[in-house]
JSON list of C-alpha atoms in Angstrom, two decimals:
[
{"chain": "A", "resi": 173, "resn": "GLN", "atom": "CA", "xyz": [0.18, 0.07, -0.04]},
{"chain": "A", "resi": 174, "resn": "GLU", "atom": "CA", "xyz": [1.22, 3.37, -0.90]},
{"chain": "A", "resi": 175, "resn": "GLN", "atom": "CA", "xyz": [2.77, 5.25, 1.91]},
{"chain": "A", "resi": 176, "resn": "LEU", "atom": "CA", "xyz": [4.77, 7.94, 3.31]},
{"chain": "A", "resi": 177, "resn": "VAL", "atom": "CA", "xyz": [7.46, 7.70, 6.97]},
{"chain": "A", "resi": 178, "resn": "GLU", "atom": "CA", "xyz": [9.25, 10.82, 7.67]},
{"chain": "A", "resi": 179, "resn": "SER", "atom": "CA", "xyz": [12.05, 10.18, 10.07]},
{"chain": "A", "resi": 180, "resn": "GLY", "atom": "CA", "xyz": [15.04, 12.55, 11.44]},
{"chain": "A", "resi": 181, "resn": "GLY", "atom": "CA", "xyz": [13.38, 14.84, 14.33]},
{"chain": "A", "resi": 182, "resn": "GLY", "atom": "CA", "xyz": [14.69, 15.41, 17.71]},
{"chain": "A", "resi": 183, "resn": "LEU", "atom": "CA", "xyz": [15.97, 17.76, 20.28]},
{"chain": "A", "resi": 184, "resn": "VAL", "atom": "CA", "xyz": [18.38, 20.52, 18.89]},
{"chain": "A", "resi": 185, "resn": "GLN", "atom": "CA", "xyz": [19.61, 23.92, 20.48]},
{"chain": "A", "resi": 186, "resn": "PRO", "atom": "CA", "xyz": [18.66, 26.80, 18.39]},
{"chain": "A", "resi": 187, "resn": "GLY", "atom": "CA", "xyz": [20.97, 27.70, 15.43]},
{"chain": "A", "resi": 188, "resn": "GLY", "atom": "CA", "xyz": [21.80, 23.78, 14.97]},
{"chain": "A", "resi": 189, "resn": "SER", "atom": "CA", "xyz": [21.02, 21.36, 12.16]},
{"chain": "A", "resi": 190, "resn": "LEU", "atom": "CA", "xyz": [18.75, 18.32, 11.81]},
{"chain": "A", "resi": 191, "resn": "ARG", "atom": "CA", "xyz": [18.09, 16.44, 8.17]},
{"chain": "A", "resi": 192, "resn": "LEU", "atom": "CA", "xyz": [14.41, 14.92, 8.09]},
{"chain": "A", "resi": 193, "resn": "SER", "atom": "CA", "xyz": [13.45, 12.50, 5.27]},
{"chain": "A", "resi": 194, "resn": "CYS", "atom": "CA", "xyz": [10.69, 11.14, 3.62]},
{"chain": "A", "resi": 195, "resn": "ALA", "atom": "CA", "xyz": [10.93, 8.18, 2.20]},
{"chain": "A", "resi": 196, "resn": "ALA", "atom": "CA", "xyz": [7.87, 6.23, -0.15]},
{"chain": "A", "resi": 197, "resn": "SER", "atom": "CA", "xyz": [7.11, 2.60, -0.72]},
{"chain": "A", "resi": 198, "resn": "GLY", "atom": "CA", "xyz": [4.33, 1.36, -2.92]},
{"chain": "A", "resi": 199, "resn": "PHE", "atom": "CA", "xyz": [4.98, 4.08, -5.39]},
{"chain": "A", "resi": 200, "resn": "THR", "atom": "CA", "xyz": [7.82, 6.01, -6.93]},
{"chain": "A", "resi": 201, "resn": "LEU", "atom": "CA", "xyz": [8.17, 8.80, -5.45]},
{"chain": "A", "resi": 202, "resn": "ASP", "atom": "CA", "xyz": [9.91, 10.91, -8.84]},
{"chain": "A", "resi": 203, "resn": "SER", "atom": "CA", "xyz": [5.91, 10.71, -10.10]},
{"chain": "A", "resi": 204, "resn": "TYR", "atom": "CA", "xyz": [5.40, 13.48, -7.74]},
{"chain": "A", "resi": 205, "resn": "GLY", "atom": "CA", "xyz": [5.95, 16.86, -6.08]},
{"chain": "A", "resi": 206, "resn": "ILE", "atom": "CA", "xyz": [6.47, 16.32, -2.78]},
{"chain": "A", "resi": 207, "resn": "ALA", "atom": "CA", "xyz": [5.51, 19.86, -0.20]},
{"chain": "A", "resi": 208, "resn": "TRP", "atom": "CA", "xyz": [6.47, 19.61, 3.63]},
{"chain": "A", "resi": 209, "resn": "PHE", "atom": "CA", "xyz": [3.81, 20.71, 5.98]},
{"chain": "A", "resi": 210, "resn": "ARG", "atom": "CA", "xyz": [4.72, 21.59, 9.95]},
{"chain": "A", "resi": 211, "resn": "GLN", "atom": "CA", "xyz": [2.11, 21.89, 12.74]},
{"chain": "A", "resi": 212, "resn": "ALA", "atom": "CA", "xyz": [3.35, 23.55, 16.54]},
{"chain": "A", "resi": 213, "resn": "PRO", "atom": "CA", "xyz": [1.46, 23.46, 19.12]},
{"chain": "A", "resi": 214, "resn": "GLY", "atom": "CA", "xyz": [-2.03, 25.30, 19.39]},
{"chain": "A", "resi": 215, "resn": "LYS", "atom": "CA", "xyz": [-1.69, 26.41, 15.59]},
{"chain": "A", "resi": 216, "resn": "GLU", "atom": "CA", "xyz": [-2.84, 25.33, 12.22]},
{"chain": "A", "resi": 217, "resn": "ARG", "atom": "CA", "xyz": [-0.63, 23.58, 9.57]},
{"chain": "A", "resi": 218, "resn": "GLU", "atom": "CA", "xyz": [1.32, 25.40, 7.16]},
{"chain": "A", "resi": 219, "resn": "GLY", "atom": "CA", "xyz": [3.47, 24.75, 4.11]},
{"chain": "A", "resi": 220, "resn": "ILE", "atom": "CA", "xyz": [6.84, 25.36, 4.39]},
{"chain": "A", "resi": 221, "resn": "SER", "atom": "CA", "xyz": [8.58, 24.20, 1.09]},
{"chain": "A", "resi": 222, "resn": "CYS", "atom": "CA", "xyz": [8.24, 21.80, -2.16]},
{"chain": "A", "resi": 223, "resn": "ILE", "atom": "CA", "xyz": [10.30, 20.03, -4.70]},
{"chain": "A", "resi": 224, "resn": "SER", "atom": "CA", "xyz": [8.31, 19.33, -7.75]},
{"chain": "A", "resi": 225, "resn": "ARG", "atom": "CA", "xyz": [8.01, 16.50, -9.62]},
{"chain": "A", "resi": 226, "resn": "GLY", "atom": "CA", "xyz": [8.88, 17.62, -13.41]},
{"chain": "A", "resi": 227, "resn": "ASP", "atom": "CA", "xyz": [11.71, 19.86, -13.52]},
{"chain": "A", "resi": 228, "resn": "GLY", "atom": "CA", "xyz": [12.68, 19.48, -9.76]},
{"chain": "A", "resi": 229, "resn": "ARG", "atom": "CA", "xyz": [12.45, 23.08, -8.97]},
{"chain": "A", "resi": 230, "resn": "THR", "atom": "CA", "xyz": [11.69, 24.02, -4.74]},
{"chain": "A", "resi": 231, "resn": "TYR", "atom": "CA", "xyz": [9.94, 26.92, -3.02]},
{"chain": "A", "resi": 232, "resn": "TYR", "atom": "CA", "xyz": [10.35, 27.85, 0.59]},
{"chain": "A", "resi": 233, "resn": "GLU", "atom": "CA", "xyz": [7.65, 30.36, 2.10]},
{"chain": "A", "resi": 234, "resn": "ASP", "atom": "CA", "xyz": [9.76, 33.76, 3.85]},
{"chain": "A", "resi": 235, "resn": "SER", "atom": "CA", "xyz": [9.49, 31.72, 6.86]},
{"chain": "A", "resi": 236, "resn": "VAL", "atom": "CA", "xyz": [12.55, 29.37, 5.81]},
{"chain": "A", "resi": 237, "resn": "LYS", "atom": "CA", "xyz": [13.86, 30.42, 3.42]},
{"chain": "A", "resi": 238, "resn": "GLY", "atom": "CA", "xyz": [17.38, 30.24, 3.62]},
{"chain": "A", "resi": 239, "resn": "ARG", "atom": "CA", "xyz": [17.77, 28.26, 6.06]},
{"chain": "A", "resi": 240, "resn": "PHE", "atom": "CA", "xyz": [15.83, 25.17, 4.67]},
{"chain": "A", "resi": 241, "resn": "THR", "atom": "CA", "xyz": [16.71, 23.48, 1.73]},
{"chain": "A", "resi": 242, "resn": "VAL", "atom": "CA", "xyz": [14.55, 19.97, 0.02]},
{"chain": "A", "resi": 243, "resn": "SER", "atom": "CA", "xyz": [16.30, 18.13, -2.51]},
{"chain": "A", "resi": 244, "resn": "ARG", "atom": "CA", "xyz": [15.32, 14.32, -3.89]},
{"chain": "A", "resi": 245, "resn": "ASP", "atom": "CA", "xyz": [16.96, 11.02, -4.05]},
{"chain": "A", "resi": 246, "resn": "ASN", "atom": "CA", "xyz": [15.71, 9.08, -6.22]},
{"chain": "A", "resi": 247, "resn": "ALA", "atom": "CA", "xyz": [17.88, 6.00, -5.93]},
{"chain": "A", "resi": 248, "resn": "LYS", "atom": "CA", "xyz": [16.40, 6.14, -2.38]},
{"chain": "A", "resi": 249, "resn": "ASN", "atom": "CA", "xyz": [12.71, 6.63, -3.37]},
{"chain": "A", "resi": 250, "resn": "THR", "atom": "CA", "xyz": [13.45, 9.74, -0.51]},
{"chain": "A", "resi": 251, "resn": "VAL", "atom": "CA", "xyz": [12.93, 13.46, -0.01]},
{"chain": "A", "resi": 252, "resn": "TYR", "atom": "CA", "xyz": [15.37, 15.64, 2.48]},
{"chain": "A", "resi": 253, "resn": "LEU", "atom": "CA", "xyz": [14.71, 18.43, 4.24]},
{"chain": "A", "resi": 254, "resn": "GLN", "atom": "CA", "xyz": [17.87, 19.83, 5.46]},
{"chain": "A", "resi": 255, "resn": "MET", "atom": "CA", "xyz": [17.32, 22.28, 8.26]},
{"chain": "A", "resi": 256, "resn": "ASN", "atom": "CA", "xyz": [19.76, 25.05, 9.27]},
{"chain": "A", "resi": 257, "resn": "ASN", "atom": "CA", "xyz": [19.83, 27.89, 11.91]},
{"chain": "A", "resi": 258, "resn": "LEU", "atom": "CA", "xyz": [16.70, 26.17, 13.36]},
{"chain": "A", "resi": 259, "resn": "LYS", "atom": "CA", "xyz": [14.73, 28.66, 15.74]},
{"chain": "A", "resi": 260, "resn": "PRO", "atom": "CA", "xyz": [12.77, 27.90, 18.59]},
{"chain": "A", "resi": 261, "resn": "GLU", "atom": "CA", "xyz": [9.49, 28.95, 16.29]},
{"chain": "A", "resi": 262, "resn": "ASP", "atom": "CA", "xyz": [10.33, 26.03, 14.10]},
{"chain": "A", "resi": 263, "resn": "THR", "atom": "CA", "xyz": [9.17, 23.93, 16.90]},
{"chain": "A", "resi": 264, "resn": "ALA", "atom": "CA", "xyz": [6.41, 21.34, 15.31]},
{"chain": "A", "resi": 265, "resn": "VAL", "atom": "CA", "xyz": [5.43, 17.99, 13.98]},
{"chain": "A", "resi": 266, "resn": "TYR", "atom": "CA", "xyz": [6.86, 17.86, 10.06]},
{"chain": "A", "resi": 267, "resn": "TYR", "atom": "CA", "xyz": [5.07, 16.29, 7.76]},
{"chain": "A", "resi": 268, "resn": "CYS", "atom": "CA", "xyz": [5.61, 15.15, 4.11]},
{"chain": "A", "resi": 269, "resn": "THR", "atom": "CA", "xyz": [2.94, 14.70, 1.20]},
{"chain": "A", "resi": 270, "resn": "ALA", "atom": "CA", "xyz": [3.14, 13.57, -2.57]},
{"chain": "A", "resi": 271, "resn": "LEU", "atom": "CA", "xyz": [1.30, 15.98, -5.14]},
{"chain": "A", "resi": 272, "resn": "LEU", "atom": "CA", "xyz": [0.91, 16.96, -8.39]},
{"chain": "A", "resi": 273, "resn": "GLN", "atom": "CA", "xyz": [1.85, 20.26, -8.67]},
{"chain": "A", "resi": 274, "resn": "CYS", "atom": "CA", "xyz": [3.99, 22.37, -6.30]},
{"chain": "A", "resi": 275, "resn": "PRO", "atom": "CA", "xyz": [1.03, 25.18, -5.33]},
{"chain": "A", "resi": 276, "resn": "ARG", "atom": "CA", "xyz": [2.45, 28.59, -6.86]},
{"chain": "A", "resi": 277, "resn": "ARG", "atom": "CA", "xyz": [-0.01, 31.91, -7.01]},
{"chain": "A", "resi": 278, "resn": "ASP", "atom": "CA", "xyz": [2.14, 33.80, -9.53]},
{"chain": "A", "resi": 279, "resn": "LEU", "atom": "CA", "xyz": [2.17, 31.01, -12.13]},
{"chain": "A", "resi": 280, "resn": "TYR", "atom": "CA", "xyz": [-0.83, 29.06, -11.66]},
{"chain": "A", "resi": 281, "resn": "GLY", "atom": "CA", "xyz": [-3.26, 30.86, -9.11]},
{"chain": "A", "resi": 282, "resn": "SER", "atom": "CA", "xyz": [-2.95, 27.78, -6.73]},
{"chain": "A", "resi": 283, "resn": "THR", "atom": "CA", "xyz": [-2.62, 28.17, -3.05]},
{"chain": "A", "resi": 284, "resn": "TRP", "atom": "CA", "xyz": [-1.34, 25.57, -0.09]},
{"chain": "A", "resi": 285, "resn": "ASP", "atom": "CA", "xyz": [-4.77, 25.25, 0.75]},
{"chain": "A", "resi": 286, "resn": "THR", "atom": "CA", "xyz": [-6.25, 24.39, -2.70]},
{"chain": "A", "resi": 287, "resn": "THR", "atom": "CA", "xyz": [-3.86, 22.10, -3.84]},
{"chain": "A", "resi": 288, "resn": "VAL", "atom": "CA", "xyz": [-4.99, 18.73, -4.08]},
{"chain": "A", "resi": 289, "resn": "TYR", "atom": "CA", "xyz": [-2.46, 15.72, -1.99]},
{"chain": "A", "resi": 290, "resn": "GLU", "atom": "CA", "xyz": [-2.41, 12.27, -2.81]},
{"chain": "A", "resi": 291, "resn": "TYR", "atom": "CA", "xyz": [-0.77, 10.40, 0.28]},
{"chain": "A", "resi": 292, "resn": "TRP", "atom": "CA", "xyz": [0.63, 12.33, 3.93]},
{"chain": "A", "resi": 293, "resn": "GLY", "atom": "CA", "xyz": [3.21, 10.67, 6.06]},
{"chain": "A", "resi": 294, "resn": "GLN", "atom": "CA", "xyz": [2.19, 10.34, 10.19]},
{"chain": "A", "resi": 295, "resn": "GLY", "atom": "CA", "xyz": [4.33, 13.20, 11.06]},
{"chain": "A", "resi": 296, "resn": "THR", "atom": "CA", "xyz": [8.22, 14.00, 12.94]},
{"chain": "A", "resi": 297, "resn": "GLN", "atom": "CA", "xyz": [8.60, 16.10, 16.23]},
{"chain": "A", "resi": 298, "resn": "VAL", "atom": "CA", "xyz": [11.13, 18.62, 16.02]},
{"chain": "A", "resi": 299, "resn": "THR", "atom": "CA", "xyz": [12.28, 20.55, 19.03]},
{"chain": "A", "resi": 300, "resn": "VAL", "atom": "CA", "xyz": [14.32, 23.80, 19.19]},
{"chain": "A", "resi": 301, "resn": "SER", "atom": "CA", "xyz": [15.23, 24.67, 23.19]},
{"chain": "A", "resi": 302, "resn": "SER", "atom": "CA", "xyz": [17.99, 25.94, 24.76]}
]
């Protein structure tokens, strides 16, 4: 059965780094774009990054731009989220999700809320604290 599994979360100090993994089983990950979401306690889920299925271009929300990097390893059927210079406000459960097209308001008029997501992982906890 099609499944996404996130891993790599943990407890780090402010300014530290983590690399999250999103591993697919039951389907080929490079047939989809992959978006990363996060949800902090008491807050709504927010999309933060996406890597497209076609040209592999990457997109980031301003809150993580310059600090986070998303990449693919098709041989391992895995997408990664490298998280650098972590801040306490990055504390959240992080999820990956498969989609056909990354949301781009400027190109397609699409948003995180209007995009259709095919599969979701169960999430991995990231805690940034001193």
